[in-house]
Amino acid sequence: MPLEPKLADLPRIRGALRFYQVASVITGVLLLLLCTEMIMKYAFGLELELGGPQGFLAFVPIDTVTAVNLSTGILMVHGWFYVVYLFSDFRLWSLMRWPFTRFIIIALGGVVPFLSFILEARIGREVRTYLDRRESEAVEAPAAAPSAPGGPDAAASTADTVEAQQ
């Protein structure tokens, strides 16, 4: 039987999902900027300069950047946001108790162009569906459960025991 998240973790999973979705979109956009910058640099020999003599924002030949080199900036910002993306991936993965291969697949979303957008939609839909199902089961379970022998105190201790086992 695969491990399932604890009932107590369901609210935390919603927050982890939101964090993952935001980090996924930011990392995906930065990755696309990085890919565009790499194509401009290695195919056309141009780097992006901010505030130089060519104007506010301009492509200039490699090694002629005299102002802020946005090409390097995009590279560094994507790298740091990828670390945040990996943290959000780890947080969601650990709360959902998925297998390690799932963590690796989600982590690839930050290095394969467009994959973060595809995974963000798919993972988001899957986790929301799972949470809705688990929450509806949690609401229906106490209503459908018969009275436990020994009175209400026995029922409460049984529910505590079941929750502790999950």
mmCIF file of C-alpha atoms in Angstrom:
data_model
loop_
_atom_site.group_PDB
_atom_site.id
_atom_site.type_symbol
_atom_site.label_atom_id
_atom_site.label_comp_id
_atom_site.label_asym_id
_atom_site.label_seq_id
_atom_site.Cartn_x
_atom_site.Cartn_y
_atom_site.Cartn_z
ATOM 1 C CA MET A 1 0.000 0.000 0.000
ATOM 2 C CA PRO A 2 1.523 3.358 -1.002
ATOM 3 C CA LEU A 3 1.970 5.932 1.707
ATOM 4 C CA GLU A 4 -0.593 8.690 1.845
ATOM 5 C CA PRO A 5 -0.335 12.116 3.444
ATOM 6 C CA LYS A 6 -1.549 12.507 6.996
ATOM 7 C CA LEU A 7 -4.921 14.164 7.479
ATOM 8 C CA ALA A 8 -3.247 16.787 9.650
ATOM 9 C CA ASP A 9 -0.964 17.702 6.718
ATOM 10 C CA LEU A 10 -3.752 18.461 4.239
ATOM 11 C CA PRO A 11 -3.855 22.231 5.003
ATOM 12 C CA ARG A 12 -0.048 22.408 4.763
ATOM 13 C CA ILE A 13 -0.191 20.645 1.398
ATOM 14 C CA ARG A 14 -2.388 23.420 -0.015
ATOM 15 C CA GLY A 15 0.225 25.998 1.019
ATOM 16 C CA ALA A 16 3.058 23.866 -0.359
ATOM 17 C CA LEU A 17 1.177 23.502 -3.642
ATOM 18 C CA ARG A 18 0.707 27.269 -3.956
ATOM 19 C CA PHE A 19 4.409 27.838 -3.194
ATOM 20 C CA TYR A 20 5.373 25.204 -5.788
ATOM 21 C CA GLN A 21 3.115 26.746 -8.428
ATOM 22 C CA VAL A 22 4.539 30.245 -7.963
ATOM 23 C CA ALA A 23 8.138 28.973 -7.911
ATOM 24 C CA SER A 24 7.437 26.846 -10.985
ATOM 25 C CA VAL A 25 6.147 29.749 -13.074
ATOM 26 C CA ILE A 26 8.971 32.095 -12.024
ATOM 27 C CA THR A 27 11.620 29.443 -12.688
ATOM 28 C CA GLY A 28 10.048 28.559 -16.044
ATOM 29 C CA VAL A 29 10.010 32.184 -17.202
ATOM 30 C CA LEU A 30 13.606 32.678 -16.078
ATOM 31 C CA LEU A 31 14.636 29.482 -17.865
ATOM 32 C CA LEU A 32 13.077 30.733 -21.102
ATOM 33 C CA LEU A 33 14.904 34.048 -20.682
ATOM 34 C CA LEU A 34 18.116 32.148 -20.055
ATOM 35 C CA CYS A 35 17.645 29.994 -23.158
ATOM 36 C CA THR A 36 16.956 33.089 -25.270
ATOM 37 C CA GLU A 37 20.035 34.774 -23.832
ATOM 38 C CA MET A 38 22.186 31.691 -24.574
ATOM 39 C CA ILE A 39 20.975 31.590 -28.168
ATOM 40 C CA MET A 40 21.765 35.286 -28.586
ATOM 41 C CA LYS A 41 25.191 34.840 -27.007
ATOM 42 C CA TYR A 42 26.399 31.669 -28.714
ATOM 43 C CA ALA A 43 24.573 31.887 -32.051
ATOM 44 C CA PHE A 44 24.843 35.622 -32.676
ATOM 45 C CA GLY A 45 27.678 36.717 -30.369
ATOM 46 C CA LEU A 46 25.562 39.244 -28.465
ATOM 47 C CA GLU A 47 25.035 39.954 -24.769
ATOM 48 C CA LEU A 48 22.292 41.989 -23.121
ATOM 49 C CA GLU A 49 23.440 45.288 -21.601
ATOM 50 C CA LEU A 50 21.444 47.565 -19.315
ATOM 51 C CA GLY A 51 22.101 51.293 -19.178
ATOM 52 C CA GLY A 52 25.086 51.478 -21.489
ATOM 53 C CA PRO A 53 26.015 53.921 -24.246
ATOM 54 C CA GLN A 54 23.836 51.967 -26.748
ATOM 55 C CA GLY A 55 20.678 52.880 -24.800
ATOM 56 C CA PHE A 56 18.649 51.698 -21.837
ATOM 57 C CA LEU A 57 18.560 48.066 -22.996
ATOM 58 C CA ALA A 58 20.650 46.823 -25.898
ATOM 59 C CA PHE A 59 22.330 43.764 -27.351
ATOM 60 C CA VAL A 60 26.068 44.406 -27.713
ATOM 61 C CA PRO A 61 28.899 42.184 -28.969
ATOM 62 C CA ILE A 62 30.413 39.793 -26.420
ATOM 63 C CA ASP A 63 33.084 41.317 -24.150
ATOM 64 C CA THR A 64 32.067 44.892 -24.990
ATOM 65 C CA VAL A 65 29.566 45.333 -22.152
ATOM 66 C CA THR A 66 30.401 48.564 -20.320
ATOM 67 C CA ALA A 67 27.338 48.803 -18.063
ATOM 68 C CA VAL A 68 25.259 46.153 -16.284
ATOM 69 C CA ASN A 69 25.547 42.756 -17.980
ATOM 70 C CA LEU A 70 21.984 41.405 -17.889
ATOM 71 C CA SER A 71 23.099 38.145 -19.506
ATOM 72 C CA THR A 72 25.039 37.251 -16.373
ATOM 73 C CA GLY A 73 22.235 38.600 -14.199
ATOM 74 C CA ILE A 74 19.656 36.330 -15.833
ATOM 75 C CA LEU A 75 21.966 33.367 -15.334
ATOM 76 C CA MET A 76 22.445 34.078 -11.613
ATOM 77 C CA VAL A 77 18.790 34.880 -10.900
ATOM 78 C CA HIS A 78 17.643 31.682 -12.612
ATOM 79 C CA GLY A 79 20.181 29.699 -10.581
ATOM 80 C CA TRP A 80 18.925 31.074 -7.278
ATOM 81 C CA PHE A 81 15.281 30.657 -8.222
ATOM 82 C CA TYR A 82 16.031 27.090 -9.241
ATOM 83 C CA VAL A 83 17.210 26.483 -5.666
ATOM 84 C CA VAL A 84 13.891 27.924 -4.415
ATOM 85 C CA TYR A 85 12.078 25.726 -6.959
ATOM 86 C CA LEU A 86 13.905 22.640 -5.673
ATOM 87 C CA PHE A 87 12.925 23.550 -2.112
ATOM 88 C CA SER A 88 9.266 23.925 -3.136
ATOM 89 C CA ASP A 89 9.515 20.616 -5.000
ATOM 90 C CA PHE A 90 10.987 18.908 -1.927
ATOM 91 C CA ARG A 91 8.343 20.375 0.380
ATOM 92 C CA LEU A 92 5.440 19.221 -1.797
ATOM 93 C CA TRP A 93 7.074 15.855 -2.492
ATOM 94 C CA SER A 94 7.674 15.110 1.185
ATOM 95 C CA LEU A 95 4.182 16.178 2.298
ATOM 96 C CA MET A 96 2.534 14.128 -0.460
ATOM 97 C CA ARG A 97 4.817 11.138 0.293
ATOM 98 C CA TRP A 98 5.543 10.484 -3.362
ATOM 99 C CA PRO A 99 8.338 8.158 -4.593
ATOM 100 C CA PHE A 100 11.788 9.660 -5.203
ATOM 101 C CA THR A 101 11.417 9.351 -8.989
ATOM 102 C CA ARG A 102 8.578 11.881 -8.774
ATOM 103 C CA PHE A 103 10.914 14.349 -7.052
ATOM 104 C CA ILE A 104 13.462 13.952 -9.868
ATOM 105 C CA ILE A 105 10.842 14.435 -12.587
ATOM 106 C CA ILE A 106 9.550 17.605 -10.957
ATOM 107 C CA ALA A 107 13.129 18.854 -10.447
ATOM 108 C CA LEU A 108 13.721 18.515 -14.197
ATOM 109 C CA GLY A 109 11.040 21.178 -14.686
ATOM 110 C CA GLY A 110 13.605 23.827 -13.789
ATOM 111 C CA VAL A 111 16.138 22.765 -16.422
ATOM 112 C CA VAL A 112 14.011 21.568 -19.369
ATOM 113 C CA PRO A 113 12.339 24.483 -21.190
ATOM 114 C CA PHE A 114 8.512 24.553 -20.921
ATOM 115 C CA LEU A 115 8.447 21.454 -18.657
ATOM 116 C CA SER A 116 7.831 23.528 -15.521
ATOM 117 C CA PHE A 117 4.619 24.930 -17.035
ATOM 118 C CA ILE A 118 3.378 21.470 -18.029
ATOM 119 C CA LEU A 119 4.231 19.964 -14.643
ATOM 120 C CA GLU A 120 2.772 22.917 -12.732
ATOM 121 C CA ALA A 121 -0.610 22.405 -14.399
ATOM 122 C CA ARG A 122 -0.535 18.618 -14.067
ATOM 123 C CA ILE A 123 0.751 18.467 -10.483
ATOM 124 C CA GLY A 124 -1.616 21.239 -9.399
ATOM 125 C CA ARG A 125 -4.635 19.483 -10.857
ATOM 126 C CA GLU A 126 -3.592 16.131 -9.388
ATOM 127 C CA VAL A 127 -2.912 17.465 -5.881
ATOM 128 C CA ARG A 128 -6.128 19.522 -5.756
ATOM 129 C CA THR A 129 -8.151 16.487 -6.859
ATOM 130 C CA TYR A 130 -6.457 14.347 -4.230
ATOM 131 C CA LEU A 131 -7.038 16.922 -1.485
ATOM 132 C CA ASP A 132 -10.697 17.348 -2.414
ATOM 133 C CA ARG A 133 -11.185 13.573 -2.326
ATOM 134 C CA ARG A 134 -9.431 13.149 1.030
ATOM 135 C CA GLU A 135 -11.319 16.045 2.613
ATOM 136 C CA SER A 136 -14.677 14.725 1.419
ATOM 137 C CA GLU A 137 -13.777 11.269 2.787
ATOM 138 C CA ALA A 138 -12.827 12.840 6.124
ATOM 139 C CA VAL A 139 -16.193 14.624 6.302
ATOM 140 C CA GLU A 140 -18.175 11.529 5.317
ATOM 141 C CA ALA A 141 -16.291 9.089 7.581
ATOM 142 C CA PRO A 142 -17.487 10.440 10.955
ATOM 143 C CA ALA A 143 -21.083 10.669 9.701
ATOM 144 C CA ALA A 144 -21.061 7.090 8.389
ATOM 145 C CA ALA A 145 -19.262 5.540 11.378
ATOM 146 C CA PRO A 146 -21.523 3.705 13.856
ATOM 147 C CA SER A 147 -21.308 4.506 17.555
ATOM 148 C CA ALA A 148 -18.393 2.759 19.171
ATOM 149 C CA PRO A 149 -19.059 0.476 22.135
ATOM 150 C CA GLY A 150 -18.034 2.054 25.399
ATOM 151 C CA GLY A 151 -19.531 5.505 24.797
ATOM 152 C CA PRO A 152 -18.249 8.723 23.220
ATOM 153 C CA ASP A 153 -14.890 8.646 25.029
ATOM 154 C CA ALA A 154 -14.027 5.323 23.401
ATOM 155 C CA ALA A 155 -14.929 6.723 19.968
ATOM 156 C CA ALA A 156 -12.683 9.746 20.523
ATOM 157 C CA SER A 157 -9.745 7.607 21.608
ATOM 158 C CA THR A 158 -10.267 5.322 18.595
ATOM 159 C CA ALA A 159 -10.257 8.334 16.235
ATOM 160 C CA ASP A 160 -7.082 9.626 17.907
ATOM 161 C CA THR A 161 -5.444 6.219 17.479
ATOM 162 C CA VAL A 162 -6.405 6.014 13.794
ATOM 163 C CA GLU A 163 -5.119 9.558 13.153
ATOM 164 C CA ALA A 164 -1.864 8.778 14.965
ATOM 165 C CA GLN A 165 -1.374 5.699 12.752
ATOM 166 C CA GLN A 166 -1.752 7.761 9.600
#
